[in-house]
Tab-separated table of C-alpha atoms and ligand atoms in Angstrom:
chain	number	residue	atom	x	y	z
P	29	UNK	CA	31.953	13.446	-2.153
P	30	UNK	CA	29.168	11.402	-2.066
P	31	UNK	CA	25.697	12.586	-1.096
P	32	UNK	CA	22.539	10.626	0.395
P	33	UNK	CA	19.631	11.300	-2.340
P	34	UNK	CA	17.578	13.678	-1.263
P	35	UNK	CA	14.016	11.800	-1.740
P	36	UNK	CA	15.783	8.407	-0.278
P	37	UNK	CA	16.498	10.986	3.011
P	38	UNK	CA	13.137	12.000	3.726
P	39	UNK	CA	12.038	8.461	2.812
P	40	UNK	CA	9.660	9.348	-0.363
P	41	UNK	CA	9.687	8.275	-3.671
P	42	UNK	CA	10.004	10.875	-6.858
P	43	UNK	CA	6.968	11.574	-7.506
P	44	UNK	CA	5.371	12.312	-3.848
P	45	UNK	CA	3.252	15.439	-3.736
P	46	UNK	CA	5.027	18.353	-1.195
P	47	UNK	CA	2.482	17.720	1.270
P	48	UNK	CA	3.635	14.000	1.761
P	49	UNK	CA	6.929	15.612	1.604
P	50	UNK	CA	6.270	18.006	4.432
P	51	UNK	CA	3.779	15.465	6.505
P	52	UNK	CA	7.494	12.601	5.784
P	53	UNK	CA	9.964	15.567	7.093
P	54	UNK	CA	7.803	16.634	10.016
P	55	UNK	CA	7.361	12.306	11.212
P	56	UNK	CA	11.546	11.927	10.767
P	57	UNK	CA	12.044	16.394	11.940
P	58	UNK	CA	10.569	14.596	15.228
P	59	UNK	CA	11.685	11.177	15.548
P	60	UNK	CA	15.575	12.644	15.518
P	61	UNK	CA	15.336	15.782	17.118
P	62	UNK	CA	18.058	16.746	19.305
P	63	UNK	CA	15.763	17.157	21.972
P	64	UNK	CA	14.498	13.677	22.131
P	65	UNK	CA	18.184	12.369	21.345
P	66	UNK	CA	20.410	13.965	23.402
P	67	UNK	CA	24.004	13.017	23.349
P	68	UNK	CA	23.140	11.134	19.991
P	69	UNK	CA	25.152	12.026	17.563
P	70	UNK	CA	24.168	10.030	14.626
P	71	UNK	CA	20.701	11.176	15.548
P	72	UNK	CA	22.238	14.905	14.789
P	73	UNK	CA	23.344	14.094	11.541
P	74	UNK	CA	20.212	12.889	10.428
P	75	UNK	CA	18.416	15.842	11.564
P	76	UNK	CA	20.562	17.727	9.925
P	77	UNK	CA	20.624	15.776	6.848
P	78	UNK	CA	16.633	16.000	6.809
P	79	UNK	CA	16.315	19.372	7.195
P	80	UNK	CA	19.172	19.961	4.167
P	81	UNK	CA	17.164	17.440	1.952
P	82	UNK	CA	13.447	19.510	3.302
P	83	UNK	CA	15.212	22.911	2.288
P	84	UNK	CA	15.687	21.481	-1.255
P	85	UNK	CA	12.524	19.463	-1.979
P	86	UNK	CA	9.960	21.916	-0.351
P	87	UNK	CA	10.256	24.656	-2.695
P	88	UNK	CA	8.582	23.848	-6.298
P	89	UNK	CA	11.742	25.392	-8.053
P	90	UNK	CA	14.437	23.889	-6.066
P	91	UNK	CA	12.904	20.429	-6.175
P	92	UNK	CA	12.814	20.712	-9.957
P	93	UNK	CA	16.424	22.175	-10.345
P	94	UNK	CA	17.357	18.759	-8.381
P	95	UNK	CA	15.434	16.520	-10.039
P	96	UNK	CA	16.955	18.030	-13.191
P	97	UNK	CA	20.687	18.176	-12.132
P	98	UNK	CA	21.073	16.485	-8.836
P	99	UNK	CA	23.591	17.708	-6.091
P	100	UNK	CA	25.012	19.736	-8.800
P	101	UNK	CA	22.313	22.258	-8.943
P	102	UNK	CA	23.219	23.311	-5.383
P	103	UNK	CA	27.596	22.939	-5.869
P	104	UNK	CA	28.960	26.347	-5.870
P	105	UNK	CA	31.563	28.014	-7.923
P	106	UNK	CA	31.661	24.762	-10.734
P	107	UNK	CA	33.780	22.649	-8.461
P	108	UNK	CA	36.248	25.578	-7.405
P	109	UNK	CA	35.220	24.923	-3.652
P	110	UNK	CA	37.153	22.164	-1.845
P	111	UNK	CA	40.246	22.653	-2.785
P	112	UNK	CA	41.373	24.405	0.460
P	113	UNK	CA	42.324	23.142	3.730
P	114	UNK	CA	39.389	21.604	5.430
P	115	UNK	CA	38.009	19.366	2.853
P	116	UNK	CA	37.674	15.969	3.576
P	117	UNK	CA	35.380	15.843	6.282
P	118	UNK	CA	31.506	16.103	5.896
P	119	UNK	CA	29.758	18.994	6.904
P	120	UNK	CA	26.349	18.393	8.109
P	121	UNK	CA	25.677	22.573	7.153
P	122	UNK	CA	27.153	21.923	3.714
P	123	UNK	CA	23.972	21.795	2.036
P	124	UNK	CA	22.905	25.046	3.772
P	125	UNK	CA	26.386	26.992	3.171
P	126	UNK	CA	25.171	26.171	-0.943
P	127	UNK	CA	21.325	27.050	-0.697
P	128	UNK	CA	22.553	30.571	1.514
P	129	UNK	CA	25.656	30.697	0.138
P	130	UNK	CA	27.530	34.081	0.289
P	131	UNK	CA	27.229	35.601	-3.065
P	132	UNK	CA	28.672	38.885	-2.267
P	133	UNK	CA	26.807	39.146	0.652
P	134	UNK	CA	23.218	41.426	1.003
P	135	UNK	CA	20.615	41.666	-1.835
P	136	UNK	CA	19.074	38.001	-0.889
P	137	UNK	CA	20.919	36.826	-3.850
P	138	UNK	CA	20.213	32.778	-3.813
P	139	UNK	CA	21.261	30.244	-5.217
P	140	UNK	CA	19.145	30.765	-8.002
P	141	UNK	CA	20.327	33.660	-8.905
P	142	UNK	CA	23.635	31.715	-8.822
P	143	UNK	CA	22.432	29.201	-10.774
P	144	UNK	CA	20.797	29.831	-13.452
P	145	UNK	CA	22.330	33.592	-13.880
P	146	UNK	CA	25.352	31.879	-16.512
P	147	UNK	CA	28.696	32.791	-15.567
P	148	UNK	CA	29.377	32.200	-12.361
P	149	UNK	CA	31.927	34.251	-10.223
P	150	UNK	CA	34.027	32.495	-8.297
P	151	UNK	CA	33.893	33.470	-4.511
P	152	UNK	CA	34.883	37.235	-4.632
P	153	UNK	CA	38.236	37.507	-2.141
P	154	UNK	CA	40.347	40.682	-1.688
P	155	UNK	CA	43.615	40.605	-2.490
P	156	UNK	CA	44.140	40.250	1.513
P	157	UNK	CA	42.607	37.130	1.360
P	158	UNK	CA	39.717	38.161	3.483
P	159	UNK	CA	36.628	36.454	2.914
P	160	UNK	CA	33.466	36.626	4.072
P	161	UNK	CA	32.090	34.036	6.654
P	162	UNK	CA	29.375	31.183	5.528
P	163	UNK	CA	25.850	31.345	6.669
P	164	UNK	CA	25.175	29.199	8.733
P	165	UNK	CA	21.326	27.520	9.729
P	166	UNK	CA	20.038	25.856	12.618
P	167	UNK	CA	16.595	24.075	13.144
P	168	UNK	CA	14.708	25.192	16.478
P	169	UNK	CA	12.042	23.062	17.735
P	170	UNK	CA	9.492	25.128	20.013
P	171	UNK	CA	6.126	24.983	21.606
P	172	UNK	CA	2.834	26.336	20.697
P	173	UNK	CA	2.928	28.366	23.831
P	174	UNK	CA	6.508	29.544	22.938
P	175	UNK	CA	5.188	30.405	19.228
P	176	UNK	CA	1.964	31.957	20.306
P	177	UNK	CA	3.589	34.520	23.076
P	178	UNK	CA	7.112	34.157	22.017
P	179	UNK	CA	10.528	33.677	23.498
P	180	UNK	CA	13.999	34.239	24.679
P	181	UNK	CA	16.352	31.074	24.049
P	182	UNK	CA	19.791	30.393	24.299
P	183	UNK	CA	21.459	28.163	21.384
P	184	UNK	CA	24.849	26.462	21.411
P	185	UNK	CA	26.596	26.092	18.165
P	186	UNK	CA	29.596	24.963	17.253
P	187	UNK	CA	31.415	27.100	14.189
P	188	UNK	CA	34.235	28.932	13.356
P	189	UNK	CA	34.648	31.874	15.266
P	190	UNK	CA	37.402	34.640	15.034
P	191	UNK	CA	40.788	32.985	16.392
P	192	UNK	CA	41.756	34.475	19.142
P	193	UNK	CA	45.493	34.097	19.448
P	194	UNK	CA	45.946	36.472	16.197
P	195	UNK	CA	42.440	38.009	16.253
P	196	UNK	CA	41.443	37.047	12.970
P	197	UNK	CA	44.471	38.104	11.045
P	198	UNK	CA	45.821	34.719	10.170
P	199	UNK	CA	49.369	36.034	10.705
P	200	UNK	CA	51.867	34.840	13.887
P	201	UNK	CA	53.039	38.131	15.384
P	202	UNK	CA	55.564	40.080	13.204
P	203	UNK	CA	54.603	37.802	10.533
P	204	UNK	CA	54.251	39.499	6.679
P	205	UNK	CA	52.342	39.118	3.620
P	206	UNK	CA	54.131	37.740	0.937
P	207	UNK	CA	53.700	36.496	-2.996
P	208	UNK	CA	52.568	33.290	-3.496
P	209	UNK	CA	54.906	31.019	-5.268
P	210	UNK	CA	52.341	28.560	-6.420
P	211	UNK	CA	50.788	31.424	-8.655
P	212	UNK	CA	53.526	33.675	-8.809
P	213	UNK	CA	50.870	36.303	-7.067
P	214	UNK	CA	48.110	36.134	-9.646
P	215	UNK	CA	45.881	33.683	-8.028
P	216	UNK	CA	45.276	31.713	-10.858
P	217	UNK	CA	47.252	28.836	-11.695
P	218	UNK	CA	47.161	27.060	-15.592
P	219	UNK	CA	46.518	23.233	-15.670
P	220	UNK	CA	46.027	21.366	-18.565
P	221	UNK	CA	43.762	19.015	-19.214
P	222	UNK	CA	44.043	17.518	-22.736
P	223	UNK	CA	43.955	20.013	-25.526
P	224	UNK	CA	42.567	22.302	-23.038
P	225	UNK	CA	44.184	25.036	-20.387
P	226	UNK	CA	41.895	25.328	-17.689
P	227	UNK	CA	42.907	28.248	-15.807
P	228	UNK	CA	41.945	27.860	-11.925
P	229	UNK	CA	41.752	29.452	-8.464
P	230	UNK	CA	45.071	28.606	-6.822
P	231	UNK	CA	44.640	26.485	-4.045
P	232	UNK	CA	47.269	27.546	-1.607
P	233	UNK	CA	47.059	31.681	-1.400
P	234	UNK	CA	42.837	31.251	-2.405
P	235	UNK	CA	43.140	33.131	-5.358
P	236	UNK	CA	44.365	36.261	-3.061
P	237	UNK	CA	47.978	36.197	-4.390
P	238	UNK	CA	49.076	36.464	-1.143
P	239	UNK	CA	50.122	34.387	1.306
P	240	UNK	CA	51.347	35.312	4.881
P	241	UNK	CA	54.857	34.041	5.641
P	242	UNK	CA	54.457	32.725	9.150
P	243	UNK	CA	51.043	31.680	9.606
P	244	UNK	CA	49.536	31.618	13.122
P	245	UNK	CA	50.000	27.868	14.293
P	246	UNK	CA	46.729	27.699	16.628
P	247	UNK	CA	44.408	28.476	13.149
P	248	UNK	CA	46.911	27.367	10.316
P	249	UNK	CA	46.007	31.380	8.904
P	250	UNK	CA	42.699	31.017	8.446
P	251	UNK	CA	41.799	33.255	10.980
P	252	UNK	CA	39.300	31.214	12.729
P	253	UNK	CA	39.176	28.443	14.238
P	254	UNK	CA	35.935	26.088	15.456
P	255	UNK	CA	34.434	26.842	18.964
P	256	UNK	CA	31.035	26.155	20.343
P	257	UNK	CA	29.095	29.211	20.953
P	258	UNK	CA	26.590	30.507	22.626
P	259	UNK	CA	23.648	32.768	21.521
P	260	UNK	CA	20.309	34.536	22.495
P	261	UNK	CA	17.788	34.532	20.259
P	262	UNK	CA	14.267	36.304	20.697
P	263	UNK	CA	11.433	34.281	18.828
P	264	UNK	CA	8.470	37.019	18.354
P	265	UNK	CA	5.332	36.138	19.535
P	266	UNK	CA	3.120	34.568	16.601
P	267	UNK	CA	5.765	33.066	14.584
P	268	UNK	CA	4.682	30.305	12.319
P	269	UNK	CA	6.179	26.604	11.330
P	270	UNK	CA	9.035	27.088	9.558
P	271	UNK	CA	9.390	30.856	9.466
P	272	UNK	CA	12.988	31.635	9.340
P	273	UNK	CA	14.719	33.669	11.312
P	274	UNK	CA	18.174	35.381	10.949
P	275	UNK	CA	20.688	36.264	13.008
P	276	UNK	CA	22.730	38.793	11.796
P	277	UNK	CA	26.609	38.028	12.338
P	278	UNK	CA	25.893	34.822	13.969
P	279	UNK	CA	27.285	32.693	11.128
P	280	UNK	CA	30.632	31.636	10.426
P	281	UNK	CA	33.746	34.266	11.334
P	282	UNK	CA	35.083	35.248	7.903
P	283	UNK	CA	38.309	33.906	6.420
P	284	UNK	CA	41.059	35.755	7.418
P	285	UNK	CA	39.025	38.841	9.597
P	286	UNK	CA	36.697	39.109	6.734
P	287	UNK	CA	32.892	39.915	7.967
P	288	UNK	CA	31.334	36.790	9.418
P	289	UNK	CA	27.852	35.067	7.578
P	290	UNK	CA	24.723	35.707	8.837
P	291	UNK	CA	22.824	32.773	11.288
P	292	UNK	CA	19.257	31.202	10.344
P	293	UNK	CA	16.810	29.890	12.316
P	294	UNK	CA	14.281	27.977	11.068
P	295	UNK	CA	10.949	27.456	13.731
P	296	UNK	CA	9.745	23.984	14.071
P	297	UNK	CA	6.846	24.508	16.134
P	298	UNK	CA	5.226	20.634	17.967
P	299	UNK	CA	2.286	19.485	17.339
P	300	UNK	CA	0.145	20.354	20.776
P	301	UNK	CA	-1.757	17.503	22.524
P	302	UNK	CA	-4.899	19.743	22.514
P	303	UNK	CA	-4.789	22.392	20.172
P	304	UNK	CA	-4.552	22.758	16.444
P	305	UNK	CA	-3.401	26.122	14.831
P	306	UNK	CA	-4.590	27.404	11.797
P	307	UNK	CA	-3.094	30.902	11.397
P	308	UNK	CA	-3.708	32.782	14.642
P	309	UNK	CA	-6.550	30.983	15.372
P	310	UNK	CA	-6.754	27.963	17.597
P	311	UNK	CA	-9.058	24.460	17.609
P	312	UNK	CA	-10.111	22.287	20.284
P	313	UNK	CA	-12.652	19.830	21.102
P	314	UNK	CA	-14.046	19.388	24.826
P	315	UNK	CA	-15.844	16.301	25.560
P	316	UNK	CA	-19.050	17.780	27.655
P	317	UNK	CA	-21.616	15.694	29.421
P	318	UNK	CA	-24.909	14.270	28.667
P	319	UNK	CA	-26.640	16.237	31.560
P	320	UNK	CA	-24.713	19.252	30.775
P	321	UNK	CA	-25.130	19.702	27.014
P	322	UNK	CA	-28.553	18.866	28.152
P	323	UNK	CA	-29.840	21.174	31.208
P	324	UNK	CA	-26.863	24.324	30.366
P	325	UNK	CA	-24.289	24.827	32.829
P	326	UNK	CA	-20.448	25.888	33.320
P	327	UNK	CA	-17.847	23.902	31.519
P	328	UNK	CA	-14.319	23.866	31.491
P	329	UNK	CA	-12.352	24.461	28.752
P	330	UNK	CA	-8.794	24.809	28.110
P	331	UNK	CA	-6.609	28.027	26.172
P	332	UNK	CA	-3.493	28.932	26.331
P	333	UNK	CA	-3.071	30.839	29.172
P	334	UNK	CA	-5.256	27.864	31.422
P	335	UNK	CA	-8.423	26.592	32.342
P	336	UNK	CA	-11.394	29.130	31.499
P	337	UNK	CA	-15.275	28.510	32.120
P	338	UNK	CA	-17.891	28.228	28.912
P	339	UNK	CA	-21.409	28.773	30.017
P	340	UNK	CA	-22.788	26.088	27.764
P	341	UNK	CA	-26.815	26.997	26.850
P	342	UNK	CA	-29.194	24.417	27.437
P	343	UNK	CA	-30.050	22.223	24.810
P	344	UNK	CA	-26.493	22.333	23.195
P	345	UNK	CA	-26.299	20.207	20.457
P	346	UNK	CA	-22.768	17.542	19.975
P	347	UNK	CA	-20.317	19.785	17.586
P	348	UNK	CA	-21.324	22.522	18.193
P	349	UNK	CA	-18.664	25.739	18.332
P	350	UNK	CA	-18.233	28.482	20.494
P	351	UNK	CA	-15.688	31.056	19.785
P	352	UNK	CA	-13.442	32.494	22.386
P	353	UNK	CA	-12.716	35.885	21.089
P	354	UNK	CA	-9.243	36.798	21.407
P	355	UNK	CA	-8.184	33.591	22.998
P	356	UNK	CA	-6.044	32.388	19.932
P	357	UNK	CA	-2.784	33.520	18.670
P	358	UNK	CA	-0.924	37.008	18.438
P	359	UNK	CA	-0.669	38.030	14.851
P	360	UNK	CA	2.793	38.560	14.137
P	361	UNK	CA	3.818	42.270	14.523
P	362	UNK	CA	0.622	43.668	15.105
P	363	UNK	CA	-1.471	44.087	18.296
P	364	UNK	CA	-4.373	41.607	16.966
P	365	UNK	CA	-4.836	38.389	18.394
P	366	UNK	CA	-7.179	34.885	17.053
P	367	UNK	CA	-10.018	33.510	18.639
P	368	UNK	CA	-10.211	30.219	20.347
P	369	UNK	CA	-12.360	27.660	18.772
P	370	UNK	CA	-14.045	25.122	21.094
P	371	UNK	CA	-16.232	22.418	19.757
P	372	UNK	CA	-18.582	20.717	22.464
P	373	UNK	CA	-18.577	16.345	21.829
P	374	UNK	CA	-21.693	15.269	23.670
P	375	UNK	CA	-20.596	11.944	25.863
P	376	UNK	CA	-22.786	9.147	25.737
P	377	UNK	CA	-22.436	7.475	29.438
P	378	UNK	CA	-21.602	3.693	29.558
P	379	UNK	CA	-21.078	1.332	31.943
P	380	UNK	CA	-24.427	2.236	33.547
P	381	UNK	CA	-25.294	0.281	36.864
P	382	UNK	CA	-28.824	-1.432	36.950
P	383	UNK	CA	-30.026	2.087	38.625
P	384	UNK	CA	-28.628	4.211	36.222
P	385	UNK	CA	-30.118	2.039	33.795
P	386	UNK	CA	-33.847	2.116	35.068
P	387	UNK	CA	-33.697	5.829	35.546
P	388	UNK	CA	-32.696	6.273	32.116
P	389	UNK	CA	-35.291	4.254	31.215
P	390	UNK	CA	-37.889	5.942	33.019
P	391	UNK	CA	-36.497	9.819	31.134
P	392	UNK	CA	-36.584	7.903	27.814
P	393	UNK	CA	-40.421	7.117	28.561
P	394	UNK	CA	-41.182	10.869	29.300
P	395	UNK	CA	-39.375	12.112	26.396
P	396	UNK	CA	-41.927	13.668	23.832
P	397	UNK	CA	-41.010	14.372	19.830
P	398	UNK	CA	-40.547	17.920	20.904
P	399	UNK	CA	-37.101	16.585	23.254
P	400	UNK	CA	-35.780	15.825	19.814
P	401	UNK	CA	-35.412	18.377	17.610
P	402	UNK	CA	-32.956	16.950	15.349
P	403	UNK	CA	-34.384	13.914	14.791
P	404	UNK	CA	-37.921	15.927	14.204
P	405	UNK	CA	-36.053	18.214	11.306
P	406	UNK	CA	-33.913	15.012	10.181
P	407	UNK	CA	-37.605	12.957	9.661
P	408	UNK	CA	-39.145	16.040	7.750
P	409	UNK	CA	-36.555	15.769	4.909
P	410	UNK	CA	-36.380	11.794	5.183
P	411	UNK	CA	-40.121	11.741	4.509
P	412	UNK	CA	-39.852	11.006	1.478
P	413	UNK	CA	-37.599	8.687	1.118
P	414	UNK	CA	-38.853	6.557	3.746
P	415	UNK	CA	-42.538	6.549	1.839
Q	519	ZN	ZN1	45.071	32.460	14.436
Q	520	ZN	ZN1	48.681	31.391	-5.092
């Protein structure tokens, strides 16, 4: 089947550096998430698509295997997959199925490993036909406050889950295991192709051997059919952008009551109106008056958890910082936490009425070269260039 280019989805050309392809997948991440689409569907897909194409082209080796080989690096088994009931219809978690595919299960094995470790197993299936489920992946959008002190949320997903009406068997009640006649029981069927026999995974029993002689009608013997389902998931306190998070058993139910795939998560946290993160620290400018900065007083600042006062010294210069201690962001799994950065912007008033304007006037008359102490410092190391 035909797949969008990966560069063309996240709207970059070739030779883009991965920043532009992060800053170009977090401008489109936003523009069609769920959240801000609801009841879109075509809005879905493209999230989804995004976040397949992001998977690939943020990581230096992936992006080079697909520059090199195209959808191809990331097709599993050499083409053996698709042959089985199901194909036909475009999977928006396709992409992620490849990247996470089940290798065997455990060991972290990517594609990668996959990929470039030469022969390539086909998908490993007992001679019951059991198989184990897909992984599965689903992009979270949260905010800063979520990330920073973390969360419980509930996901829907729709997947295959265990059938119910022959829990996962495949088989109609009473119903037996028998040879396949396709393959005669091997699993393998012979096809030629030229002056070649290409010996391949037979379509109908898998590759099992086996195939059951009454299948159960509501699941057609696969053992699972799709259902949307629900499921709690705790985001820790401190997580980052685009820390990925798995849960375990949450993917797809396995083929024929084989173990199911595991789930992933991946954190999109939004930008905040006020605050920027940089690890577990936090950023913030508060605009502070003239007479303020000037004479020292209280000023209101914002953090996470609400307003707070700043005793701002007199004589407080535009840009300057003051660190909230402890005010910033849990660090993940351990009981430390980031400071709060605030930086004072000195206002300049306008719109001054004709008494605001004489007053001001009459302070700029009484102000001496000691009321400036930048300028004083700024003229001492101008000197000589103004000579
Ligand atoms: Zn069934
Ligand atoms: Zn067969």
């Amino acid at each position: 089947m035909a797949q969008r280019d990966y560069y063309e989805i996240l709207e970059v050309t070739r030779t883009v550096s991965g920043d532009e392809i992060k800053k170009s997948y977090r401008k489109l991440a936003v523009k069609y998430h769920p959240d801000k689409n609801p009841g879109d569907h075509t809005a879905e897909e493209k999230f989804k698509e995004i976040g397949s194409a992001y998977e690939v082209l943020s990581d230096a080796e992936k992006r080079a295997a697909y520059d090199r080989f195209g959808h191809a690096a990331f097709a599993q088994g050499g083409g053996a997959r698709g042959g089985g009931a199901g194909g036909g219809m475009h999977d928006p978690f396709d992409i992620f199925r490849e990247v996470f595919g089940a290798n065997g299960g455990g060991g972290g094995g990517g594609i990668f490993e996959q990929f470039f470790g030469g022969a390539q197993a086909a998908q490993p299936q007992s001679r019951d036909g059991k198989q184990r489920g897909s992984d599965l992946r689903y992009d979270m959008q949260i905010r800063l406050e979520e990330a920073a002190f973390g969360c419980d949320k509930e996901i829907e997903v729709s997947k295959l889950e265990g059938c119910a009406d022959c829990q996962g068997s495949g088989a109609e009640k009473g119903a037996h295991a028998v040879s396949c006649r396709d393959c005669g029981g091997r699993g393998q069927v012979i096809n030629s192709r030229g002056f070649f026999q290409v010996s391949q995974t037979c379509a109908r029993c898998r590759g099992s051997g086996m195939v059951i002689d009454r299948p159960c009608r509501k699941c057609n013997g696969e053992g699972r059919t799709e259902a949307p389902t629900r499921i709690k998931l705790k985001i820790p306190a401190g997580i980052e952008d685009g820390s990925r998070l798995r849960s375990m058993r949450n993917g797809e139910a396995g083929l024929r009551g084989g173990p199911p795939g595991d789930l992933y998560v991946v954190i999109h946290i939004k930008e905040h109106e006020v605050f920027e993160r940089e690890d577990s620290n936090l950023f913030c400018e508060v605009p502070v008056s003239f007479s303020i900065a000037t004479l020292g007083g209280e000023q209101q600042v914002p953090t996470l958890e609400g307003q707070a006062q700043l005793k701002v010294p007199a004589g407080t210069q535009s840009g300057t910082a003051f660190k909230l201690r402890g005010k910033g962001i849990p660090a993940l799994n351990s009981g430390t936490r980031g400071d709060l950065i605030v930086r004072l912007i000195v206002e300049v008033p306008t719109k001054l009425n004709a008494d605001q304007r004489a007053k001001l006037a009459e302070f700029a008359g009484l102000m001496g070269e000691e009321n400036s102490p930048l300028n004083r410092s700024f003229l001492e190391k101008a000197k000589d260039f103004f000579s």
